[in-house]
Amino acid sequence: MKNWIPILLILLTLSSCKTRNAAKNNNGNTQDSTIVADDNGNPKDANEPVRDKLTFYEHVLIPPKFDQIKINSKVNVETGSFIPTLDAVIYIENNTKVWMNLQAFFFTVAKGIATPEGIKGQDKTSKTYIDSDFDYLNNLLNVNFIDYKSLEKILMGRTFVKISDSQFTLTKNMQGFKMVSNTNQKIVTDQKTREYKITLQYDTNYDLLSVNLKDVLTPDELEISYSNWNEYNGIRLPKNVKIIIKGSKSSQILLENTKFDFSRMETPYSVPSSYKKIEIK
């Protein structure tokens, strides 16, 4: 159970990705997409230029309006060690806080809270806790873009990496829209510089389907994918989430969001005096 704290921290930052289903519109019908045939008459994927880039950027960059969202999830974590299925409650107050409670067999095993100032988490199985800024998470995942606002975007399936027309190429294919970095994106953490190739895939209705960050010099790779999007209270949200971290040690986090609630709730968080603080280096 010593892996609970890093698992909790990863969940706090990356809680909403899924694998790709067939592209569907709000009514559940398959949407039209560009299909091109190869020399044998079979359909193949075609990356064609997008003429109306302004509409694309308006859809993928403007965040939804909300006050608070409560998400109930089933969480499965695969790290090579046995971890039971977790029941998670994730509560987001827009621009204020992300609170999480994790249970196994009806008992709370971990809690965490993130604010613009940083993150706090406690592991009840080992009676330990952490209190840190976002640098720990960035170093843990070898990135530098995770702050409070990007955490909210990740949880809600919104574009959480910086994209621009000058550094990315936007095309349209059978799945929808694809953005690929045309220059390696340099990410600096803890005085170490890495270069990543970044690929984003969107549905034909602009729902985010996947984000892939591939280190160009090592096997390290981070992929977050989203599927089963539906509209709740006027906001489109994903039901399934998959986070895959590849490297010297690979892990996978699967989330099934089973319920969305938009009412305000209490989010208690306090650390018992008997708990030991884990110093993050």
Tab-separated table of C-alpha atoms in Angstrom:
chain	number	residue	atom	x	y	z
A	1	MET	CA	0.000	0.000	0.000
A	2	LYS	CA	2.996	2.335	-0.082
A	3	ASN	CA	1.958	3.456	-3.563
A	4	TRP	CA	-1.250	5.122	-2.359
A	5	ILE	CA	0.165	8.637	-2.076
A	6	PRO	CA	1.563	8.909	-5.628
A	7	ILE	CA	-1.603	7.252	-6.955
A	8	LEU	CA	-3.730	9.797	-5.123
A	9	LEU	CA	-1.636	12.648	-6.459
A	10	ILE	CA	-1.855	11.370	-10.028
A	11	LEU	CA	-5.627	11.035	-9.677
A	12	LEU	CA	-5.847	14.588	-8.375
A	13	THR	CA	-4.190	15.861	-11.497
A	14	LEU	CA	-5.321	13.486	-14.162
A	15	SER	CA	-8.856	12.281	-13.612
A	16	SER	CA	-10.682	12.095	-16.907
A	17	CYS	CA	-9.615	10.177	-19.913
A	18	LYS	CA	-11.004	7.418	-22.008
A	19	THR	CA	-10.619	5.279	-25.045
A	20	ARG	CA	-12.255	6.209	-28.311
A	21	ASN	CA	-15.811	5.159	-29.251
A	22	ALA	CA	-17.476	5.839	-32.610
A	23	ALA	CA	-17.928	9.563	-33.227
A	24	LYS	CA	-21.444	10.568	-32.215
A	25	ASN	CA	-23.444	13.761	-32.076
A	26	ASN	CA	-25.674	14.902	-29.206
A	27	ASN	CA	-28.451	12.579	-30.362
A	28	GLY	CA	-26.130	9.566	-30.428
A	29	ASN	CA	-26.028	9.349	-34.229
A	30	THR	CA	-22.799	8.836	-36.124
A	31	GLN	CA	-21.643	12.148	-37.576
A	32	ASP	CA	-20.367	12.748	-41.076
A	33	SER	CA	-16.603	12.709	-41.516
A	34	THR	CA	-14.202	12.915	-44.421
A	35	ILE	CA	-13.595	9.475	-45.904
A	36	VAL	CA	-11.134	8.940	-48.758
A	37	ALA	CA	-10.645	5.665	-50.653
A	38	ASP	CA	-7.273	4.150	-51.396
A	39	ASP	CA	-6.272	2.643	-54.766
A	40	ASN	CA	-8.302	-0.481	-54.013
A	41	GLY	CA	-11.451	1.440	-53.148
A	42	ASN	CA	-11.140	0.866	-49.383
A	43	PRO	CA	-11.732	3.811	-47.028
A	44	LYS	CA	-8.643	5.317	-45.459
A	45	ASP	CA	-7.984	8.098	-43.006
A	46	ALA	CA	-7.197	11.481	-44.590
A	47	ASN	CA	-5.658	14.406	-42.792
A	48	GLU	CA	-6.996	17.396	-44.682
A	49	PRO	CA	-6.470	21.087	-43.897
A	50	VAL	CA	-9.116	22.805	-41.754
A	51	ARG	CA	-10.430	25.984	-43.342
A	52	ASP	CA	-12.446	27.362	-40.412
A	53	LYS	CA	-9.782	27.318	-37.706
A	54	LEU	CA	-11.453	30.072	-35.677
A	55	THR	CA	-14.527	27.939	-34.991
A	56	PHE	CA	-12.296	25.044	-33.934
A	57	TYR	CA	-10.306	27.136	-31.446
A	58	GLU	CA	-13.472	28.714	-30.040
A	59	HIS	CA	-14.905	25.269	-29.277
A	60	VAL	CA	-11.793	23.658	-27.793
A	61	LEU	CA	-10.347	26.596	-25.830
A	62	ILE	CA	-13.362	28.373	-24.298
A	63	PRO	CA	-14.143	26.614	-20.972
A	64	PRO	CA	-17.708	25.706	-19.937
A	65	LYS	CA	-19.516	27.880	-17.397
A	66	PHE	CA	-20.303	26.212	-14.072
A	67	ASP	CA	-20.180	26.857	-10.344
A	68	GLN	CA	-19.551	23.354	-9.016
A	69	ILE	CA	-19.653	19.737	-10.151
A	70	LYS	CA	-19.681	16.527	-8.103
A	71	ILE	CA	-18.469	13.403	-9.929
A	72	ASN	CA	-18.911	9.852	-8.634
A	73	SER	CA	-16.393	7.440	-10.175
A	74	LYS	CA	-15.203	3.863	-10.116
A	75	VAL	CA	-11.398	3.830	-10.237
A	76	ASN	CA	-9.142	0.957	-11.266
A	77	VAL	CA	-5.393	1.433	-10.923
A	78	GLU	CA	-2.888	-0.952	-12.550
A	79	THR	CA	0.699	-0.628	-11.322
A	80	GLY	CA	1.837	-4.251	-11.062
A	81	SER	CA	0.699	-4.439	-7.435
A	82	PHE	CA	-2.802	-5.365	-6.300
A	83	ILE	CA	-5.021	-2.353	-5.633
A	84	PRO	CA	-8.767	-2.901	-5.166
A	85	THR	CA	-11.350	-1.001	-7.180
A	86	LEU	CA	-11.844	2.388	-5.564
A	87	ASP	CA	-15.006	4.448	-5.236
A	88	ALA	CA	-14.174	8.103	-5.747
A	89	VAL	CA	-16.059	11.319	-5.145
A	90	ILE	CA	-14.518	14.269	-6.980
A	91	TYR	CA	-15.900	17.722	-6.233
A	92	ILE	CA	-14.870	20.753	-8.287
A	93	GLU	CA	-15.607	24.357	-7.350
A	94	ASN	CA	-14.736	26.451	-10.378
A	95	ASN	CA	-11.429	28.294	-9.937
A	96	THR	CA	-11.422	27.439	-6.217
A	97	LYS	CA	-10.777	23.810	-5.303
A	98	VAL	CA	-10.803	20.167	-6.321
A	99	TRP	CA	-11.653	17.799	-3.462
A	100	MET	CA	-11.409	14.006	-3.639
A	101	ASN	CA	-12.412	11.147	-1.366
A	102	LEU	CA	-11.378	7.543	-2.153
A	103	GLN	CA	-13.021	4.462	-0.625
A	104	ALA	CA	-12.340	0.735	-0.782
A	105	PHE	CA	-14.814	-1.781	0.643
A	106	PHE	CA	-16.895	1.161	1.960
A	107	PHE	CA	-14.014	2.571	4.018
A	108	THR	CA	-12.218	5.834	3.216
A	109	VAL	CA	-8.599	5.086	2.330
A	110	ALA	CA	-7.421	8.475	1.055
A	111	LYS	CA	-8.446	12.110	0.770
A	112	GLY	CA	-7.018	15.033	-1.128
A	113	ILE	CA	-7.651	18.658	-1.953
A	114	ALA	CA	-6.115	20.938	-4.573
A	115	THR	CA	-6.331	24.737	-4.648
A	116	PRO	CA	-4.503	27.356	-6.724
A	117	GLU	CA	-1.853	27.335	-3.954
A	118	GLY	CA	-1.049	23.629	-4.114
A	119	ILE	CA	-2.132	20.103	-3.194
A	120	LYS	CA	-2.730	18.189	0.029
A	121	GLY	CA	-3.320	14.468	0.397
A	122	GLN	CA	-3.536	11.863	3.130
A	123	ASP	CA	-3.274	8.083	3.046
A	124	LYS	CA	-5.274	6.536	5.872
A	125	THR	CA	-3.795	3.070	5.297
A	126	SER	CA	-0.266	4.238	6.126
A	127	LYS	CA	-1.272	7.260	8.254
A	128	THR	CA	0.832	9.621	6.160
A	129	TYR	CA	0.129	12.902	4.375
A	130	ILE	CA	1.650	15.330	1.884
A	131	ASP	CA	1.421	19.101	1.533
A	132	SER	CA	3.056	20.515	-1.598
A	133	ASP	CA	2.870	22.859	-4.544
A	134	PHE	CA	2.341	21.563	-8.079
A	135	ASP	CA	6.058	21.102	-8.765
A	136	TYR	CA	5.919	17.598	-7.282
A	137	LEU	CA	3.268	16.489	-9.745
A	138	ASN	CA	5.103	18.013	-12.682
A	139	ASN	CA	8.333	16.257	-11.715
A	140	LEU	CA	6.440	13.018	-11.086
A	141	LEU	CA	5.026	13.054	-14.617
A	142	ASN	CA	8.007	14.762	-16.309
A	143	VAL	CA	5.913	17.743	-17.445
A	144	ASN	CA	5.674	21.397	-16.461
A	145	PHE	CA	2.135	22.450	-17.395
A	146	ILE	CA	0.167	21.152	-14.405
A	147	ASP	CA	-1.256	23.909	-12.248
A	148	TYR	CA	-4.662	24.297	-10.660
A	149	LYS	CA	-6.420	25.442	-13.818
A	150	SER	CA	-4.989	22.639	-15.938
A	151	LEU	CA	-6.158	20.189	-13.254
A	152	GLU	CA	-9.727	21.405	-13.681
A	153	LYS	CA	-9.409	21.064	-17.454
A	154	ILE	CA	-8.062	17.522	-17.195
A	155	LEU	CA	-10.901	16.472	-14.920
A	156	MET	CA	-13.502	17.907	-17.290
A	157	GLY	CA	-11.912	16.668	-20.503
A	158	ARG	CA	-10.790	20.049	-21.799
A	159	THR	CA	-7.600	20.969	-23.655
A	160	PHE	CA	-4.977	21.248	-20.906
A	161	VAL	CA	-1.788	21.792	-22.952
A	162	LYS	CA	-0.962	25.008	-24.751
A	163	ILE	CA	-1.794	24.848	-28.438
A	164	SER	CA	-1.168	27.485	-31.077
A	165	ASP	CA	-1.516	27.759	-34.827
A	166	SER	CA	2.181	28.550	-35.190
A	167	GLN	CA	3.480	25.440	-33.370
A	168	PHE	CA	0.798	22.882	-34.271
A	169	THR	CA	-0.675	21.585	-37.516
A	170	LEU	CA	-4.470	21.225	-37.521
A	171	THR	CA	-6.096	18.740	-39.899
A	172	LYS	CA	-9.382	16.879	-40.243
A	173	ASN	CA	-9.632	13.099	-40.494
A	174	MET	CA	-12.203	10.319	-40.134
A	175	GLN	CA	-12.378	10.719	-36.352
A	176	GLY	CA	-12.657	14.482	-36.404
A	177	PHE	CA	-9.840	16.960	-35.834
A	178	LYS	CA	-6.169	16.241	-35.216
A	179	MET	CA	-3.486	18.572	-33.870
A	180	VAL	CA	0.183	17.588	-34.070
A	181	SER	CA	3.094	19.693	-32.854
A	182	ASN	CA	5.255	20.655	-35.828
A	183	THR	CA	8.196	21.439	-33.551
A	184	ASN	CA	9.203	19.492	-30.454
A	185	GLN	CA	7.735	21.076	-27.337
A	186	LYS	CA	10.425	21.741	-24.729
A	187	ILE	CA	9.376	21.004	-21.151
A	188	VAL	CA	11.700	22.081	-18.337
A	189	THR	CA	11.372	20.627	-14.825
A	190	ASP	CA	13.862	20.625	-11.974
A	191	GLN	CA	16.615	22.002	-14.242
A	192	LYS	CA	16.032	19.181	-16.748
A	193	THR	CA	14.870	19.813	-20.296
A	194	ARG	CA	12.821	17.269	-22.225
A	195	GLU	CA	11.390	17.477	-25.718
A	196	TYR	CA	7.976	16.072	-26.524
A	197	LYS	CA	5.938	15.363	-29.602
A	198	ILE	CA	2.316	16.229	-28.759
A	199	THR	CA	-0.745	14.882	-30.560
A	200	LEU	CA	-4.359	15.746	-29.773
A	201	GLN	CA	-7.437	14.122	-31.301
A	202	TYR	CA	-10.923	15.680	-31.193
A	203	ASP	CA	-14.306	14.326	-32.249
A	204	THR	CA	-16.216	15.910	-35.125
A	205	ASN	CA	-18.239	17.825	-32.509
A	206	TYR	CA	-15.001	19.057	-30.826
A	207	ASP	CA	-15.067	16.687	-27.814
A	208	LEU	CA	-11.497	15.896	-26.758
A	209	LEU	CA	-10.715	12.223	-27.433
A	210	SER	CA	-7.024	11.904	-26.558
A	211	VAL	CA	-3.824	13.749	-25.721
A	212	ASN	CA	-0.474	12.036	-26.253
A	213	LEU	CA	2.894	13.378	-25.086
A	214	LYS	CA	5.868	11.337	-26.367
A	215	ASP	CA	9.416	12.036	-25.223
A	216	VAL	CA	11.490	12.110	-28.419
A	217	LEU	CA	14.637	10.770	-26.720
A	218	THR	CA	13.273	8.141	-24.288
A	219	PRO	CA	10.418	5.606	-24.101
A	220	ASP	CA	8.557	7.925	-21.688
A	221	GLU	CA	5.016	8.615	-22.831
A	222	LEU	CA	1.848	10.018	-21.269
A	223	GLU	CA	-1.544	9.448	-22.854
A	224	ILE	CA	-4.912	10.624	-21.619
A	225	SER	CA	-7.990	9.560	-23.555
A	226	TYR	CA	-11.701	10.356	-23.187
A	227	SER	CA	-14.853	8.559	-24.362
A	228	ASN	CA	-18.632	8.248	-23.891
A	229	TRP	CA	-19.308	11.975	-23.833
A	230	ASN	CA	-22.790	13.141	-22.875
A	231	GLU	CA	-24.455	16.413	-21.964
A	232	TYR	CA	-25.254	17.067	-18.302
A	233	ASN	CA	-26.860	20.290	-17.138
A	234	GLY	CA	-25.868	21.916	-20.428
A	235	ILE	CA	-22.205	20.811	-20.145
A	236	ARG	CA	-20.617	18.011	-22.155
A	237	LEU	CA	-18.616	15.651	-19.929
A	238	PRO	CA	-16.888	12.283	-20.461
A	239	LYS	CA	-18.038	9.151	-18.648
A	240	ASN	CA	-14.889	7.098	-19.134
A	241	VAL	CA	-11.283	8.031	-18.518
A	242	LYS	CA	-7.994	6.312	-19.248
A	243	ILE	CA	-4.568	7.538	-18.144
A	244	ILE	CA	-1.542	5.598	-19.371
A	245	ILE	CA	1.961	6.412	-18.128
A	246	LYS	CA	4.763	4.589	-19.972
A	247	GLY	CA	8.410	4.589	-18.994
A	248	SER	CA	10.783	2.619	-16.776
A	249	LYS	CA	7.670	1.827	-14.735
A	250	SER	CA	4.326	1.827	-16.505
A	251	SER	CA	0.929	2.330	-14.901
A	252	GLN	CA	-2.653	2.795	-15.955
A	253	ILE	CA	-5.638	4.476	-14.339
A	254	LEU	CA	-9.180	3.790	-15.512
A	255	LEU	CA	-12.099	5.900	-14.326
A	256	GLU	CA	-15.767	5.293	-14.943
A	257	ASN	CA	-17.731	8.410	-14.071
A	258	THR	CA	-21.104	7.050	-12.973
A	259	LYS	CA	-22.887	10.207	-11.828
A	260	PHE	CA	-22.666	13.989	-12.227
A	261	ASP	CA	-24.303	16.342	-9.720
A	262	PHE	CA	-24.249	20.140	-9.798
A	263	SER	CA	-25.307	20.928	-6.222
A	264	ARG	CA	-22.928	22.391	-3.646
A	265	MET	CA	-21.481	20.062	-1.016
A	266	GLU	CA	-19.289	20.216	2.069
A	267	THR	CA	-15.654	19.216	1.572
A	268	PRO	CA	-14.084	18.564	4.988
A	269	TYR	CA	-10.334	18.068	5.093
A	270	SER	CA	-8.106	17.809	8.161
A	271	VAL	CA	-5.068	15.706	9.010
A	272	PRO	CA	-4.994	13.767	12.311
A	273	SER	CA	-2.114	14.783	14.566
A	274	SER	CA	-0.793	11.208	14.595
A	275	TYR	CA	-0.144	11.206	10.816
A	276	LYS	CA	3.422	11.515	9.543
A	277	LYS	CA	4.251	14.054	6.854
A	278	ILE	CA	6.028	12.781	3.759
A	279	GLU	CA	8.705	15.218	2.637
A	280	ILE	CA	8.683	15.609	-1.122
A	281	LYS	CA	12.097	15.990	-2.738
